[in-house]
Amino acid sequence: MTNYVTGSTIKQLREKKGYTQKQLADLLLVSDKAVSKWETQKGLPDISLLEPLAKVLSVSVAELLSGEYVTNRNRAGNMMRTKFYVCPVCGNVIHSMGEGSFSCCGILLPVLEAETTDETHSICVECIENDYYVTMNHPMRKDHFLSFFAYITPNQVQLKKLYPEQNPEARFFRTGQGILYAYCNQHGLFQINTAESQKNG
Ligand SMILES: [Fe+2]
């Protein structure tokens, strides 16, 4: 029989977090006997428990299932590898320093591929004092609106969440060359390099 999650993975991760079986059980609202069974391969956690289990063990469901988790590797993060994920159901915006596996409302979110701006999604940038003033001539109706602007440099992310009826604008403190993003709920993610935007005025 193939187990979708192994007892040794659960045990290792639990010990790494410093939880006793009882503490882990309490967090998941199951009995400590159940946890003991999982760890000794006498039982498997219910599928519905995988997400909460991964959460309390601070790993992704994928890591929990594969048993191959990334342990404090302290990889040098570079914001320029930033990825965005938007939940099509609730509109949740997830920003990640690299590609990952994220789900929301029961859906595994696809990574957004940014496009260069087009005529109807053109990001306008103005330098005002120490800021970039970013706008787009775009509807802000409930069914079609910009959901966020973001400005990303190698070591910083600034994100302005937008809602229908608001003005499609954001002000970001200038911290160097980077990428400006705008996300339209219907047409997706658009990007422009700040260097380019200044060339164009
Ligand atoms: Fe749009």
Short mmCIF file of C-alpha atoms and ligand atoms in Angstrom, two decimals:
data_model
loop_
_atom_site.label_atom_id
_atom_site.label_comp_id
_atom_site.label_asym_id
_atom_site.label_seq_id
_atom_site.Cartn_x
_atom_site.Cartn_y
_atom_site.Cartn_z
CA MET A 1 0.00 0.00 0.00
CA THR A 2 1.31 3.43 -0.83
CA ASN A 3 0.87 5.99 1.85
CA TYR A 4 0.32 9.53 0.76
CA VAL A 5 2.15 10.74 3.81
CA THR A 6 4.67 8.79 5.84
CA GLY A 7 4.77 8.50 9.60
CA SER A 8 8.42 9.40 9.75
CA THR A 9 7.77 12.68 7.93
CA ILE A 10 5.09 13.66 10.41
CA LYS A 11 7.26 12.64 13.35
CA GLN A 12 10.30 14.52 12.10
CA LEU A 13 8.37 17.67 11.37
CA ARG A 14 6.53 17.50 14.69
CA GLU A 15 9.78 17.13 16.61
CA LYS A 16 11.33 19.92 14.65
CA LYS A 17 8.50 22.17 15.79
CA GLY A 18 9.00 20.92 19.36
CA TYR A 19 5.46 19.61 19.71
CA THR A 20 4.51 16.53 21.68
CA GLN A 21 2.04 14.17 20.02
CA LYS A 22 -0.59 15.58 22.37
CA GLN A 23 0.18 19.17 21.42
CA LEU A 24 -0.02 18.38 17.73
CA ALA A 25 -3.25 16.46 18.31
CA ASP A 26 -4.76 19.41 20.17
CA LEU A 27 -3.90 21.78 17.36
CA LEU A 28 -5.68 19.52 14.89
CA LEU A 29 -8.58 18.65 17.19
CA VAL A 30 -7.79 14.94 17.03
CA SER A 31 -6.73 12.52 19.77
CA ASP A 32 -3.08 11.97 20.61
CA LYS A 33 -3.72 8.32 19.83
CA ALA A 34 -4.47 9.30 16.26
CA VAL A 35 -1.16 11.13 15.94
CA SER A 36 0.65 8.14 17.40
CA LYS A 37 -1.02 5.90 14.83
CA TRP A 38 0.02 8.11 11.94
CA GLU A 39 3.62 8.15 13.11
CA THR A 40 3.78 4.39 13.53
CA GLN A 41 2.12 3.84 10.15
CA LYS A 42 -0.92 2.25 11.73
CA GLY A 43 -3.19 4.89 10.34
CA LEU A 44 -3.27 7.82 8.00
CA PRO A 45 -4.56 11.30 8.64
CA ASP A 46 -7.82 12.00 6.90
CA ILE A 47 -7.37 13.85 3.61
CA SER A 48 -9.24 16.81 5.09
CA LEU A 49 -6.51 17.10 7.72
CA LEU A 50 -3.63 17.41 5.26
CA GLU A 51 -3.90 21.14 4.84
CA PRO A 52 -4.20 21.95 8.56
CA LEU A 53 -1.47 19.40 9.32
CA ALA A 54 0.92 20.99 6.82
CA LYS A 55 0.06 24.39 8.24
CA VAL A 56 0.83 23.55 11.87
CA LEU A 57 4.03 21.81 10.77
CA SER A 58 4.99 24.89 8.73
CA VAL A 59 5.41 23.09 5.42
CA SER A 60 3.40 23.03 2.21
CA VAL A 61 1.07 20.16 1.50
CA ALA A 62 3.40 19.18 -1.34
CA GLU A 63 6.33 19.00 1.06
CA LEU A 64 4.31 17.04 3.55
CA LEU A 65 3.31 14.51 0.91
CA SER A 66 6.71 14.18 -0.70
CA GLY A 67 8.55 14.13 2.63
CA GLU A 68 11.11 16.42 1.03
CA TYR A 69 10.92 19.71 2.77
CA VAL A 70 13.06 22.72 2.50
CA THR A 71 14.61 23.23 5.91
CA ASN A 72 15.82 26.73 6.62
CA ARG A 73 18.04 26.67 3.62
CA ASN A 74 18.29 30.39 3.90
CA ARG A 75 18.44 30.80 0.18
CA ALA A 76 19.31 34.29 -0.78
CA GLY A 77 15.99 35.72 -1.85
CA ASN A 78 15.82 38.16 -4.71
CA MET A 79 12.65 40.12 -5.00
CA MET A 80 13.10 40.37 -8.74
CA ARG A 81 12.08 36.74 -8.91
CA THR A 82 8.81 37.77 -7.34
CA LYS A 83 5.70 35.88 -8.31
CA PHE A 84 2.10 36.86 -7.82
CA TYR A 85 -0.90 34.63 -7.33
CA VAL A 86 -4.49 35.83 -7.24
CA CYS A 87 -7.41 33.73 -6.08
CA PRO A 88 -10.16 33.88 -8.71
CA VAL A 89 -12.80 33.19 -6.06
CA CYS A 90 -12.07 35.63 -3.24
CA GLY A 91 -9.52 37.94 -4.86
CA ASN A 92 -6.81 37.15 -2.30
CA VAL A 93 -3.42 38.36 -3.51
CA ILE A 94 -0.38 36.27 -2.68
CA HIS A 95 3.11 37.57 -3.25
CA SER A 96 6.02 35.18 -3.14
CA MET A 97 9.76 35.65 -3.52
CA GLY A 98 9.86 32.74 -5.93
CA GLU A 99 7.60 30.24 -7.53
CA GLY A 100 5.72 28.14 -5.02
CA SER A 101 2.60 26.14 -4.54
CA PHE A 102 -0.25 28.14 -3.06
CA SER A 103 -3.89 27.39 -2.77
CA CYS A 104 -6.84 29.51 -1.76
CA CYS A 105 -10.56 28.70 -1.61
CA GLY A 106 -9.66 25.11 -2.44
CA ILE A 107 -7.96 26.03 -5.71
CA LEU A 108 -4.29 25.59 -6.50
CA LEU A 109 -3.41 29.04 -7.80
CA PRO A 110 -1.53 29.32 -11.08
CA VAL A 111 1.44 31.65 -11.11
CA LEU A 112 0.63 34.87 -12.94
CA GLU A 113 2.69 35.56 -16.02
CA ALA A 114 3.15 39.28 -16.46
CA GLU A 115 2.64 40.81 -19.87
CA THR A 116 4.10 44.01 -21.12
CA THR A 117 1.56 46.76 -21.06
CA ASP A 118 -0.90 47.18 -23.95
CA GLU A 119 -2.99 50.15 -25.12
CA THR A 120 -5.77 49.49 -22.66
CA HIS A 121 -3.42 48.59 -19.79
CA SER A 122 -0.69 51.16 -19.96
CA ILE A 123 1.07 51.98 -16.71
CA CYS A 124 1.81 55.69 -16.37
CA VAL A 125 4.60 56.71 -14.04
CA GLU A 126 5.47 60.15 -12.78
CA CYS A 127 8.21 61.07 -10.35
CA ILE A 128 6.82 63.23 -7.58
CA GLU A 129 9.32 64.21 -4.91
CA ASN A 130 10.76 60.91 -3.68
CA ASP A 131 7.89 58.88 -5.02
CA TYR A 132 6.68 57.18 -8.13
CA TYR A 133 3.11 58.20 -8.78
CA VAL A 134 1.61 55.31 -10.72
CA THR A 135 -1.69 55.41 -12.54
CA MET A 136 -3.54 53.63 -15.32
CA ASN A 137 -6.43 54.84 -17.38
CA HIS A 138 -8.57 51.82 -16.59
CA PRO A 139 -12.13 51.14 -15.37
CA MET A 140 -12.64 50.59 -11.65
CA ARG A 141 -16.03 48.90 -11.88
CA LYS A 142 -17.00 45.95 -9.76
CA ASP A 143 -16.71 43.55 -12.70
CA HIS A 144 -13.57 45.06 -14.20
CA PHE A 145 -11.00 46.83 -12.10
CA LEU A 146 -7.38 47.03 -11.11
CA SER A 147 -6.81 44.92 -8.04
CA PHE A 148 -3.31 46.09 -7.17
CA PHE A 149 -0.23 48.04 -8.15
CA ALA A 150 3.16 46.82 -7.00
CA TYR A 151 6.68 48.19 -7.21
CA ILE A 152 9.52 45.76 -6.81
CA THR A 153 13.23 46.39 -6.49
CA PRO A 154 15.85 43.72 -5.70
CA ASN A 155 15.33 44.09 -1.98
CA GLN A 156 11.88 45.54 -1.50
CA VAL A 157 8.28 45.02 -2.41
CA GLN A 158 5.62 47.68 -2.16
CA LEU A 159 2.07 46.73 -2.93
CA LYS A 160 -1.03 48.87 -3.02
CA LYS A 161 -4.30 46.97 -2.97
CA LEU A 162 -7.07 48.60 -4.94
CA TYR A 163 -10.80 48.18 -4.83
CA PRO A 164 -13.64 49.04 -7.24
CA GLU A 165 -14.74 52.69 -7.17
CA GLN A 166 -11.30 53.79 -5.95
CA ASN A 167 -8.95 55.74 -8.16
CA PRO A 168 -6.49 53.54 -10.05
CA GLU A 169 -3.42 55.15 -8.51
CA ALA A 170 -0.61 54.42 -6.10
CA ARG A 171 2.37 56.26 -4.68
CA PHE A 172 5.53 54.31 -3.99
CA PHE A 173 8.66 55.52 -2.28
CA ARG A 174 11.41 55.32 -4.90
CA THR A 175 14.06 52.84 -3.86
CA GLY A 176 15.80 52.34 -7.18
CA GLN A 177 15.26 50.66 -10.48
CA GLY A 178 12.75 47.91 -10.51
CA ILE A 179 9.52 46.69 -11.96
CA LEU A 180 6.06 48.15 -11.65
CA TYR A 181 3.13 45.78 -11.83
CA ALA A 182 -0.57 46.33 -12.29
CA TYR A 183 -3.13 43.60 -12.02
CA CYS A 184 -6.49 43.76 -13.78
CA ASN A 185 -9.08 41.28 -12.57
CA GLN A 186 -10.08 40.51 -16.16
CA HIS A 187 -6.93 40.92 -18.19
CA GLY A 188 -4.24 39.82 -15.78
CA LEU A 189 -0.84 41.09 -14.76
CA PHE A 190 1.06 43.83 -16.58
CA GLN A 191 4.56 45.03 -15.95
CA ILE A 192 6.86 47.84 -16.90
CA ASN A 193 10.45 48.47 -16.05
CA THR A 194 10.94 51.72 -14.13
CA ALA A 195 13.90 52.57 -16.37
CA GLU A 196 11.72 52.24 -19.45
CA SER A 197 8.90 54.21 -17.93
CA GLN A 198 11.22 57.15 -17.35
CA LYS A 199 12.57 56.99 -20.86
CA ASN A 200 9.03 57.33 -22.11
CA GLY A 201 8.52 60.23 -19.77
FE FE B 1 -8.61 45.39 -17.78
#
